[in-house]
C-alpha cells in the first residue's frame, strides 16, 4: 500500500506535516518504537509509529530521523499525547531528510494504525478471518476497558475454535482463552516457555511446535518490534519476549490462518508495549532511589524520595511498607551488547511478576532499575504482615527458593551456552535507613548463588555467614572511620613506596597467618614477608599474631 492511501483513510485521522511529494512511497510494514536507536529492529519499508518518549531535546530529533532514513524507513507518524503536539525540530529534521511526517491525534490508538497497515499489506482476508481481525482491532484499540489480550484470545476460541494462552518467558500465565476451561498447569506453562526459548536460541524457524503430555502446541513469539534478523538481535530480546501458545498443529494450517495468527501476535504486542510503557515511570523512580542508596545518601533524603514515589510504587497499599531488595545478574553472551542491561531489567520484572514466586501481591508494586551489570528490584511489602512475622518467626515477603523454583526450567533452556542467571534476596527492612544494608545483603546473597553450580541459581539472606550478614548494616560513618584508621596508613605507604602492603595483608590473612603458605602465594622469601608484616604492624600499631587484631584487619578489608 502507498502512503497516500493512509492519508486518505479518514478513520486513522492522520495529518500530514511534511513530505507531500513523497506520498507515493510503498509501505511494507509497520513498527512502534520509543527507542532512541531502533535501527536493529528495522529492515526497510516501514511506517514507524512513535510516542516521542525518546526525545529529550531538539538535537535528539535530528539523530532519530537520520537513523530512520539510513535504515530505509518510508515515513514517520508521531503521537501528539506525550508532548501535546509534534515539536517543530522534528518537523524540520524530517523535511531536511525528505522523510514524510504524520501527526497522530491522541484519540487514535497506534493499534488501529498497526492493524490497518498489517491488513492492507497482507491483502484482504476472506470472510470470517477478516471479521475476526476487525473485532480484535476494535477490542484492542478501546484501551484497558476492552479487556486486553484476554478478549483477543476469547475471540480466537469463539470464532476459530482455537484454545490459546499468552505466556511470559519465565512461564507466567498472562492471559488465556475462557473457553479453554481451567488455565494451563504451571508445569505445562514452564515447559512451553522453555521450548520457545530453546527453539529461538537455536535459530529454528517458527512457529515452533512441541508436544507436552500428548497435546500438540504451536508457539508464536510476541514482540514489540519486528522479528529479529540475526542471532545477536534474537539474543537481545529473547529473555523478554512473550509467546502465544495455541493448542493446535500449525504445520497443517493454510497460509491465511498463519497470517491471521501473526497479525494477532502484533495486536497482543500492543498490550505488551502498553504495559512496558507503564513500567517506565516506576523504573525511573526506582533508578533515582537506588542511586541515592548506592551513593550512601542521608536516610532523610532517601525517605523523602520514597514519599514522593509512594503514589506510583504503592497504589492502594496504605500503611508505610517494609522493603526488600532483589538483585539479579545475567552472565555470558546474554549480557553482552547494548541490550544486556535492558535484558536483565526486563527479566527481573518478569520473575517478580510471577505470583508463584512472589505471592499474591500485585506486580505493579515492583520497581526495577539497573546499577552497572545488575538489575535491582525495590519491592514493597505490607507492613502488617512483615510486623506479624517478626513476632512468630516466620519468613515474609519474597523467598529465594520460590523464585528459583518458578523460573529454573524455562530460563535454563533459554540461556546461551555460557549463560547464567544469579539472584540474591535480602531480608525485609522497615525504613529508609535499612535500604543500603538490604542492597548490600542482596548483593552478597547473589554472590553466594553465583558460587553454586547450575545455570539458574538464587540465594537468600538466611544463607549468609554471620559477618557477611552484619557488615551491610554497619553505619557508613562507622565503616569509613574504622577502615581509615587501619588501612589508610598502609595505602599511603603503598602509594609512596609501592610496597604492596595491602595485598600482603590480604594474602597473610587468607593464608591463616602461615608464613610459608603466604610467602609461596606471593612468590616472596619468608624474610621479605616478615619485613612487610613488621612494617604493617609498625604503621598501624597492631600485632598480627593476636586474633583480635587479625579480625579487625579482616573486617576492615571486607568493608573497604
Coordinates of C-alpha atoms in Angstrom, one line a residue:
X1 CA 0.0 0.0 0.0
X2 CA 1.0 3.6 -0.6
X3 CA 1.4 6.4 2.0
X4 CA -1.3 8.4 0.2
X5 CA -3.8 5.6 1.0
X6 CA -3.1 6.1 4.7
X7 CA -3.7 9.8 4.5
X8 CA -7.0 9.2 2.6
X9 CA -8.3 6.8 5.3
X10 CA -10.4 9.1 7.5
X11 CA -10.7 6.6 10.3
X12 CA -7.0 6.9 11.0
X13 CA -7.2 10.6 11.4
X14 CA -3.6 11.3 10.2
X15 CA -2.4 14.8 9.5
X16 CA 0.5 15.4 7.1
X17 CA 3.1 17.7 8.5
X18 CA 5.6 17.3 5.7
X19 CA 6.7 15.2 2.7
X20 CA 3.7 15.7 0.3
X21 CA 5.9 14.9 -2.7
X22 CA 6.8 11.5 -1.2
X23 CA 3.3 10.1 -0.7
X24 CA 3.7 7.5 -3.4
X25 CA 6.2 5.6 -1.4
X26 CA 5.2 2.0 -0.7
X27 CA 4.6 0.8 2.9
X28 CA 5.8 -2.8 3.5
X29 CA 5.3 -3.0 7.3
X30 CA 4.8 -1.1 10.5
X31 CA 6.8 -0.7 13.7
X32 CA 6.0 1.0 17.0
X33 CA 9.0 2.2 19.0
X34 CA 10.2 4.8 21.6
X35 CA 13.8 3.6 21.5
X36 CA 16.4 6.3 20.9
X37 CA 18.1 4.0 18.4
X38 CA 15.7 1.4 16.8
X39 CA 18.0 0.5 13.9
X40 CA 18.4 -3.1 14.9
X41 CA 14.6 -3.6 14.6
X42 CA 14.4 -2.0 11.1
X43 CA 14.7 -3.8 7.8
X44 CA 13.4 -1.1 5.4
X45 CA 10.0 -0.1 4.1
X46 CA 8.4 0.5 7.5
X47 CA 6.0 3.2 8.7
X48 CA 7.4 3.9 12.1
X49 CA 4.9 4.9 14.9
X50 CA 6.4 6.7 17.9
X51 CA 5.1 8.4 21.1
X52 CA 8.2 10.6 21.2
X53 CA 9.4 9.3 24.6
X54 CA 12.9 9.1 23.2
X55 CA 13.1 12.9 22.7
X56 CA 14.8 14.9 25.4
X57 CA 15.9 17.9 23.4
X58 CA 15.9 19.3 19.9
X59 CA 19.2 17.5 19.0
X60 CA 17.5 14.1 19.5
X61 CA 15.1 14.7 16.6
X62 CA 17.9 15.1 14.0
X63 CA 19.7 11.9 15.3
X64 CA 16.5 9.9 15.4
X65 CA 15.4 10.9 11.8
X66 CA 18.9 10.1 10.5
X67 CA 18.7 6.6 11.9
X68 CA 15.3 6.1 10.3
X69 CA 16.4 7.3 6.9
X70 CA 19.6 5.3 6.9
X71 CA 17.5 2.1 7.6
X72 CA 15.1 2.7 4.8
X73 CA 12.0 3.8 6.7
X74 CA 9.4 5.3 4.4
X75 CA 7.5 7.6 6.8
X76 CA 7.2 8.6 10.5
X77 CA 4.0 9.0 12.4
X78 CA 4.3 10.8 15.8
X79 CA 1.7 10.7 18.5
X80 CA 0.7 14.1 20.0
X81 CA -0.2 12.9 23.5
X82 CA 3.3 12.8 25.1
X83 CA 4.4 16.4 24.2
X84 CA 1.0 18.0 23.4
X85 CA 1.9 18.2 19.8
X86 CA 4.7 17.3 17.4
X87 CA 7.8 19.5 18.1
X88 CA 9.0 21.9 15.4
X89 CA 12.5 20.5 15.5
X90 CA 11.2 17.1 14.4
X91 CA 9.2 18.7 11.5
X92 CA 12.4 20.4 10.4
X93 CA 14.5 17.3 10.6
X94 CA 12.1 15.3 8.6
X95 CA 11.9 18.0 5.9
X96 CA 15.7 18.1 5.7
X97 CA 15.9 14.3 5.1
X98 CA 12.8 14.1 2.9
X99 CA 11.0 11.8 5.4
X100 CA 7.2 12.1 5.3
X101 CA 5.9 13.0 8.7
X102 CA 2.3 12.4 10.0
X103 CA 0.8 13.6 13.3
X104 CA -1.4 11.0 15.1
X105 CA -4.1 12.6 17.2
X106 CA -4.1 11.4 20.8
X107 CA -7.6 10.0 20.3
X108 CA -6.2 7.5 17.7
X109 CA -4.6 4.3 19.0
X110 CA -1.4 3.1 17.4
X111 CA -3.0 -0.4 17.4
X112 CA -5.6 0.9 14.9
X113 CA -2.9 2.1 12.5
X114 CA -0.9 -1.1 13.0
X115 CA -3.8 -3.4 12.3
X116 CA -4.8 -1.3 9.2
X117 CA -1.3 -1.5 7.7
X118 CA -0.9 -5.2 8.5
X119 CA -4.2 -6.0 7.0
X120 CA -3.6 -3.9 3.8
X121 CA -0.1 -5.2 3.3
X122 CA -1.1 -8.8 3.8
X123 CA -4.1 -8.5 1.5
X124 CA -7.8 -8.7 2.3
X125 CA -8.6 -11.9 4.1
X126 CA -11.7 -13.8 3.3
X127 CA -14.9 -13.9 5.2
X128 CA -14.7 -14.9 8.9
X129 CA -11.0 -14.3 9.2
X130 CA -11.3 -10.6 8.2
X131 CA -14.2 -10.3 10.6
X132 CA -12.2 -11.8 13.5
X133 CA -9.3 -9.4 12.8
X134 CA -11.6 -6.4 12.8
X135 CA -13.2 -7.4 16.0
X136 CA -9.7 -7.9 17.5
X137 CA -8.8 -4.4 16.4
X138 CA -11.9 -2.9 18.0
X139 CA -11.3 -4.6 21.3
X140 CA -7.5 -3.9 21.5
X141 CA -7.9 -0.2 20.5
X142 CA -10.6 0.5 23.1
X143 CA -8.0 0.6 25.8
X144 CA -7.9 -1.2 29.2
X145 CA -11.7 -1.4 29.2
X146 CA -11.6 -3.6 26.1
X147 CA -10.1 -6.5 28.1
X148 CA -6.6 -6.6 26.7
X149 CA -5.2 -9.9 25.3
X150 CA -7.9 -12.0 27.1
X151 CA -10.5 -10.7 24.8
X152 CA -8.4 -11.4 21.7
X153 CA -7.9 -15.0 22.9
X154 CA -11.6 -15.4 23.6
X155 CA -12.4 -14.3 20.1
X156 CA -9.9 -16.9 18.8
X157 CA -11.7 -19.5 20.8
X158 CA -15.3 -18.5 19.8
X159 CA -14.7 -17.7 16.2
X160 CA -12.0 -20.2 15.2
X161 CA -12.2 -22.8 17.9
X162 CA -8.6 -22.2 19.0
X163 CA -7.5 -22.7 22.6
X164 CA -4.7 -20.2 23.2
X165 CA -2.6 -18.7 26.0
X166 CA -0.2 -15.8 26.4
X167 CA 2.9 -16.7 28.5
X168 CA 5.9 -14.8 29.7
X169 CA 9.5 -16.0 29.1
X170 CA 9.5 -17.4 32.6
X171 CA 6.3 -19.4 32.0
X172 CA 4.0 -17.0 33.8
X173 CA 0.4 -17.2 32.5
X174 CA -0.6 -13.7 31.3
X175 CA -3.8 -14.4 29.5
X176 CA -5.9 -17.3 28.3
X177 CA -9.0 -18.3 26.4
X178 CA -12.0 -18.6 28.6
X179 CA -13.5 -21.4 26.5
X180 CA -10.3 -23.3 27.1
X181 CA -11.5 -24.1 30.6
X182 CA -9.0 -24.2 33.5
X183 CA -5.7 -22.4 32.9
X184 CA -2.7 -24.3 31.8
X185 CA -0.9 -26.1 34.7
X186 CA 2.2 -24.2 35.9
X187 CA 4.4 -27.2 34.8
X188 CA 3.0 -27.1 31.3
X189 CA 3.5 -23.3 31.1
X190 CA 7.1 -23.7 32.2
X191 CA 7.7 -26.4 29.6
X192 CA 6.2 -24.4 26.8
X193 CA 8.2 -21.3 27.7
X194 CA 11.4 -23.4 27.9
X195 CA 10.7 -24.9 24.4
X196 CA 10.1 -21.5 22.9
X197 CA 13.3 -20.1 24.4
X198 CA 15.3 -23.2 23.3
X199 CA 13.9 -23.2 19.8
X200 CA 14.6 -19.5 19.3
X201 CA 18.0 -19.8 20.8
X202 CA 19.0 -22.5 18.2
X203 CA 17.5 -20.4 15.3
X204 CA 14.8 -22.9 14.4
X205 CA 12.1 -21.2 12.2
X206 CA 8.8 -20.6 13.8
X207 CA 6.1 -21.2 14.7
X208 CA 7.6 -23.8 16.9
X209 CA 5.7 -26.9 17.5
X210 CA 6.0 -29.2 20.6
X211 CA 4.1 -31.9 22.3
X212 CA 3.5 -31.8 26.1
X213 CA 1.7 -34.7 27.8
X214 CA 0.4 -35.9 24.4
X215 CA -1.0 -32.5 23.4
X216 CA 0.5 -30.6 20.4
X217 CA 1.1 -26.8 20.8
X218 CA 2.3 -24.2 18.3
X219 CA 4.3 -21.3 19.7
X220 CA 4.4 -17.8 18.2
X221 CA 6.7 -15.1 19.6
X222 CA 5.1 -11.8 20.7
X223 CA 7.5 -8.8 20.3
X224 CA 7.1 -5.1 20.4
X225 CA 9.3 -4.6 17.3
X226 CA 9.9 -6.7 14.2
X227 CA 11.2 -10.2 14.2
X228 CA 15.0 -10.2 14.8
X229 CA 17.0 -10.7 11.7
X230 CA 20.1 -12.3 13.1
X231 CA 21.3 -14.2 16.2
X232 CA 22.5 -11.0 18.0
X233 CA 19.1 -9.4 17.7
X234 CA 17.4 -12.5 18.8
X235 CA 19.6 -12.8 21.9
X236 CA 18.9 -9.2 22.9
X237 CA 15.1 -9.7 23.0
X238 CA 14.9 -13.4 23.8
X239 CA 14.6 -13.3 27.6
X240 CA 12.0 -10.5 27.5
X241 CA 9.6 -11.7 24.7
X242 CA 6.1 -13.0 25.4
X243 CA 4.8 -16.0 23.5
X244 CA 1.4 -17.2 22.2
X245 CA 0.8 -20.9 22.8
X246 CA -2.0 -22.4 20.6
X247 CA -3.3 -25.9 21.2
X248 CA -3.0 -27.0 17.5
X249 CA -0.5 -28.1 15.0
X250 CA 0.2 -25.0 12.9
X251 CA 2.1 -27.2 10.4
X252 CA -1.3 -28.2 8.9
X253 CA -2.7 -24.7 8.6
X254 CA -3.3 -22.8 5.4
X255 CA -1.3 -19.5 4.8
X256 CA -4.4 -17.4 5.6
X257 CA -4.7 -18.8 9.1
X258 CA -0.9 -18.5 9.8
X259 CA -1.1 -14.9 8.5
X260 CA -4.0 -14.3 10.9
X261 CA -2.1 -15.6 13.9
X262 CA 0.9 -13.4 13.1
X263 CA -1.5 -10.5 13.0
X264 CA -2.9 -11.4 16.4
X265 CA 0.6 -11.5 17.9
X266 CA 1.1 -8.0 16.6
X267 CA -2.1 -6.9 18.3
X268 CA -1.1 -8.5 21.6
X269 CA 2.2 -6.9 21.2
X270 CA 0.4 -3.5 21.5
X271 CA -0.8 -4.6 25.0
X272 CA 2.8 -5.7 25.9
X273 CA 4.1 -2.3 24.8
X274 CA 1.4 -0.6 26.8
X275 CA 2.4 -2.5 29.9
X276 CA 6.1 -1.8 29.2
X277 CA 5.3 1.9 28.9
X278 CA 3.5 1.8 32.3
X279 CA 6.7 0.4 33.8
X280 CA 8.8 3.3 32.6
X281 CA 7.8 5.7 35.4
X282 CA 8.4 3.0 38.1
X283 CA 11.8 2.3 36.6
X284 CA 12.7 5.9 36.6
X285 CA 11.7 6.3 40.3
X286 CA 13.5 3.1 41.3
X287 CA 16.6 4.3 39.5
X288 CA 16.6 7.6 41.4
X289 CA 16.1 5.9 44.8
X290 CA 18.6 3.2 44.3
X291 CA 21.3 5.6 43.0
X292 CA 20.8 7.5 46.2
X293 CA 21.0 4.3 48.3
X294 CA 24.2 3.2 46.5
X295 CA 25.8 6.6 46.9
X296 CA 25.1 6.4 50.7
X297 CA 22.9 9.5 50.6
X298 CA 21.5 10.6 54.0
X299 CA 18.5 8.4 55.1
X300 CA 16.3 11.5 55.3
X301 CA 16.9 12.3 51.6
X302 CA 16.1 8.7 50.6
X303 CA 12.9 8.7 52.8
X304 CA 11.8 11.9 51.2
X305 CA 12.2 10.4 47.7
X306 CA 10.3 7.3 48.8
X307 CA 7.4 9.5 50.0
X308 CA 7.3 11.2 46.6
X309 CA 7.4 7.8 44.8
X310 CA 4.7 6.2 47.1
X311 CA 1.6 7.1 44.9
X312 CA 3.2 5.2 42.0
X313 CA 5.1 2.4 43.7
X314 CA 2.4 1.7 46.4
X315 CA -1.0 2.1 44.8
X316 CA -3.6 1.2 47.5
X317 CA -1.0 -0.3 49.8
X318 CA -2.0 2.0 52.7
X319 CA 0.4 2.0 55.7
X320 CA 4.1 2.6 55.4
X321 CA 5.6 -0.7 54.0
X322 CA 8.6 -2.8 54.7
X323 CA 11.0 -3.2 51.8
X324 CA 13.0 -6.0 50.2
X325 CA 15.8 -5.8 47.7
X326 CA 16.3 -8.4 45.0
X327 CA 19.4 -8.4 42.8
X328 CA 19.9 -10.3 39.6
X329 CA 22.7 -10.7 37.1
X330 CA 22.8 -12.3 33.7
X331 CA 26.2 -13.6 32.6
X332 CA 27.6 -14.9 29.3
X333 CA 26.5 -14.0 25.8
X334 CA 23.1 -12.9 27.1
X335 CA 24.6 -10.0 28.9
X336 CA 26.7 -8.6 26.0
X337 CA 25.8 -5.7 23.7
X338 CA 23.6 -2.7 24.1
X339 CA 20.6 -4.9 25.2
X340 CA 22.4 -6.5 28.2
X341 CA 21.2 -4.1 30.9
X342 CA 17.7 -3.9 29.5
X343 CA 17.6 -7.7 29.2
X344 CA 18.4 -8.3 32.9
X345 CA 16.0 -5.5 33.9
X346 CA 13.1 -6.9 31.9
X347 CA 13.9 -10.4 33.1
X348 CA 13.8 -9.5 36.8
X349 CA 10.5 -7.7 36.3
X350 CA 9.0 -10.9 34.7
X351 CA 10.4 -13.0 37.5
X352 CA 8.9 -10.8 40.2
X353 CA 5.6 -10.6 38.4
X354 CA 5.1 -14.4 38.9
X355 CA 2.7 -15.0 41.8
X356 CA 4.2 -18.4 42.3
X357 CA 7.4 -16.7 43.1
X358 CA 6.3 -13.6 45.0
X359 CA 2.8 -14.4 46.4
X360 CA -0.4 -12.6 45.7
X361 CA 1.0 -9.0 45.8
X362 CA 0.3 -7.1 42.6
X363 CA 3.2 -7.0 40.2
X364 CA 2.8 -3.3 39.6
X365 CA 4.3 -2.6 43.0
X366 CA 7.7 -3.8 42.0
X367 CA 10.2 -1.2 40.7
X368 CA 13.3 -2.4 38.9
X369 CA 16.3 -0.4 38.0
X370 CA 19.8 -1.4 36.8
X371 CA 23.0 -0.5 38.6
X372 CA 26.0 -1.4 36.5
X373 CA 25.6 -5.0 35.3
X374 CA 23.0 -5.9 37.9
X375 CA 19.2 -5.4 38.0
X376 CA 17.9 -4.3 41.4
X377 CA 14.3 -4.5 42.4
X378 CA 12.8 -2.4 45.2
X379 CA 9.9 -4.5 46.5
X380 CA 7.4 -3.0 49.0
X381 CA 5.7 -5.4 51.5
X382 CA 2.6 -4.8 53.6
X383 CA 3.8 -3.6 57.0
X384 CA 1.2 -5.6 58.8
X385 CA 2.4 -9.0 57.5
X386 CA 6.0 -8.1 58.0
X387 CA 5.5 -7.0 61.6
X388 CA 3.5 -10.1 62.5
X389 CA 6.3 -12.2 61.0
X390 CA 8.7 -10.6 63.4
X391 CA 6.7 -12.0 66.3
X392 CA 6.1 -15.5 65.1
X393 CA 9.5 -16.0 63.5
X394 CA 8.0 -16.9 60.1
X395 CA 9.5 -15.8 56.8
X396 CA 7.9 -13.0 55.0
X397 CA 8.0 -11.5 51.5
X398 CA 9.9 -13.0 48.6
X399 CA 11.8 -16.2 49.2
X400 CA 14.8 -17.2 47.1
X401 CA 13.7 -20.8 46.9
X402 CA 10.3 -19.8 45.5
X403 CA 12.0 -17.6 42.9
X404 CA 14.3 -20.3 41.8
X405 CA 11.6 -22.9 41.6
X406 CA 9.4 -20.7 39.4
X407 CA 12.0 -19.8 36.8
X408 CA 14.7 -22.5 36.8
X409 CA 13.3 -24.7 34.0
X410 CA 12.4 -22.1 31.3
X411 CA 15.4 -19.9 31.9
X412 CA 17.9 -22.8 31.8
X413 CA 16.6 -23.7 28.3
X414 CA 16.7 -20.2 27.1
X415 CA 20.2 -19.2 28.2
X416 CA 23.2 -19.2 25.8
X417 CA 25.8 -22.0 26.2
X418 CA 27.8 -19.9 28.7
X419 CA 24.8 -18.1 30.2
X420 CA 23.8 -17.9 33.8
X421 CA 21.2 -16.1 35.9
X422 CA 22.1 -15.5 39.6
X423 CA 19.6 -13.9 42.1
X424 CA 20.0 -12.6 45.6
X425 CA 17.2 -11.7 48.0
X426 CA 17.6 -9.5 51.1
X427 CA 15.6 -9.7 54.3
X428 CA 12.8 -7.2 54.9
X429 CA 13.7 -3.7 56.3
X430 CA 11.3 -1.3 57.8
X431 CA 12.8 2.1 56.9
X432 CA 15.0 4.1 54.5
X433 CA 17.9 3.7 56.9
X434 CA 17.9 -0.1 56.2
X435 CA 17.9 0.1 52.4
X436 CA 21.7 0.4 52.0
X437 CA 22.2 -2.7 54.1
X438 CA 19.4 -4.5 52.2
X439 CA 21.1 -3.7 48.9
X440 CA 24.5 -5.0 50.1
X441 CA 22.8 -8.0 51.7
X442 CA 21.1 -8.9 48.4
X443 CA 24.3 -8.5 46.5
X444 CA 26.1 -10.7 49.0
X445 CA 23.4 -13.3 48.6
X446 CA 23.7 -13.1 44.8
X447 CA 27.4 -13.8 45.1
X448 CA 26.6 -16.8 47.2
X449 CA 24.3 -18.0 44.4
X450 CA 27.0 -17.4 41.8
X451 CA 29.4 -19.7 43.7
X452 CA 27.0 -22.6 43.2
X453 CA 26.7 -24.9 40.2
X454 CA 23.7 -24.6 37.9
X455 CA 22.6 -22.2 35.1
X456 CA 20.0 -20.5 37.3
X457 CA 20.8 -20.0 41.0
X458 CA 19.3 -18.0 43.9
X459 CA 20.2 -17.4 47.5
X460 CA 18.5 -15.6 50.4
X461 CA 19.7 -13.6 53.3
X462 CA 19.4 -16.7 55.6
X463 CA 22.3 -18.3 53.8
X464 CA 24.8 -15.6 54.6
X465 CA 27.7 -16.1 57.0
X466 CA 27.4 -14.1 60.2
X467 CA 30.0 -11.4 59.5
X468 CA 28.6 -11.0 55.9
X469 CA 25.2 -10.5 57.3
X470 CA 26.3 -7.9 59.9
X471 CA 28.6 -5.8 57.7
X472 CA 25.9 -4.3 55.4
X473 CA 24.2 -2.8 58.4
X474 CA 27.2 -1.0 59.9
X475 CA 26.6 2.8 59.6
X476 CA 28.6 4.3 56.8
X477 CA 30.4 6.8 59.0
X478 CA 31.5 4.0 61.3
X479 CA 32.7 2.0 58.3
X480 CA 34.7 4.9 57.0
X481 CA 36.3 5.7 60.3
X482 CA 37.1 2.0 61.1
X483 CA 38.7 1.3 57.7
X484 CA 40.5 4.6 57.6
X485 CA 42.2 4.1 61.0
X486 CA 43.5 0.7 60.0
X487 CA 44.1 0.8 56.2
X488 CA 44.8 4.5 55.3
X489 CA 48.4 4.3 56.7
X490 CA 49.1 1.3 54.6
X491 CA 47.5 2.8 51.5
X492 CA 49.6 6.0 51.9
X493 CA 52.8 4.0 52.3
X494 CA 52.0 1.8 49.3
X495 CA 51.3 5.0 47.2
X496 CA 54.7 6.5 48.2
X497 CA 56.9 3.3 48.1
X498 CA 55.0 0.8 46.0
X499 CA 55.4 -1.6 48.9
X500 CA 52.2 -3.7 48.3
X501 CA 51.4 -3.8 52.0
X502 CA 47.6 -4.1 51.4
X503 CA 48.0 -7.1 49.0
X504 CA 50.4 -8.7 51.5
X505 CA 48.0 -8.2 54.4
X506 CA 45.1 -9.8 52.4
X507 CA 47.3 -12.8 51.4
X508 CA 48.6 -13.2 55.0
X509 CA 45.0 -13.3 56.4
X510 CA 43.8 -15.6 53.6
X511 CA 46.7 -18.0 54.5
X512 CA 45.5 -18.1 58.1
X513 CA 48.8 -16.4 59.3
X514 CA 51.0 -19.1 57.8
X515 CA 54.3 -17.6 56.8
X516 CA 55.3 -20.4 54.4
X517 CA 51.9 -20.6 52.6
X518 CA 51.7 -16.8 52.3
X519 CA 55.3 -16.4 51.0
X520 CA 54.7 -19.1 48.4
X521 CA 51.5 -17.5 47.3
X522 CA 53.2 -14.1 46.9
X523 CA 56.4 -15.6 45.4
X524 CA 58.5 -13.9 48.2
X525 CA 61.2 -15.0 50.5
X526 CA 59.9 -15.6 54.0
X527 CA 62.3 -12.8 55.3
X528 CA 60.8 -10.3 52.9
X529 CA 57.3 -11.3 54.0
X530 CA 58.4 -10.9 57.7
X531 CA 59.7 -7.4 56.9
X532 CA 56.4 -6.4 55.2
X533 CA 54.3 -7.7 58.1
X534 CA 56.6 -5.9 60.5
X535 CA 56.1 -2.6 58.6
X536 CA 52.3 -3.2 58.7
X537 CA 52.4 -3.6 62.5
X538 CA 54.7 -0.6 62.8
X539 CA 52.4 1.7 60.8
X540 CA 49.2 0.6 62.4
X541 CA 50.3 -0.2 66.0
X542 CA 48.7 -3.6 65.7
X543 CA 50.1 -7.1 66.3
X544 CA 49.2 -9.7 63.6
X545 CA 50.0 -12.5 66.0
X546 CA 46.9 -11.6 68.0
X547 CA 43.5 -12.9 67.0
X548 CA 41.7 -9.7 67.8
X549 CA 44.0 -7.6 65.5
X550 CA 43.7 -10.2 62.7
X551 CA 39.9 -10.0 63.0
X552 CA 40.0 -6.2 62.9
X553 CA 42.1 -6.2 59.7
X554 CA 39.8 -8.9 58.2
X555 CA 36.7 -6.8 58.8
X556 CA 38.3 -3.6 57.6
X557 CA 39.3 -5.2 54.3
X558 CA 35.7 -6.6 53.8
X559 CA 34.2 -3.1 54.5
X560 CA 36.6 -1.2 52.3

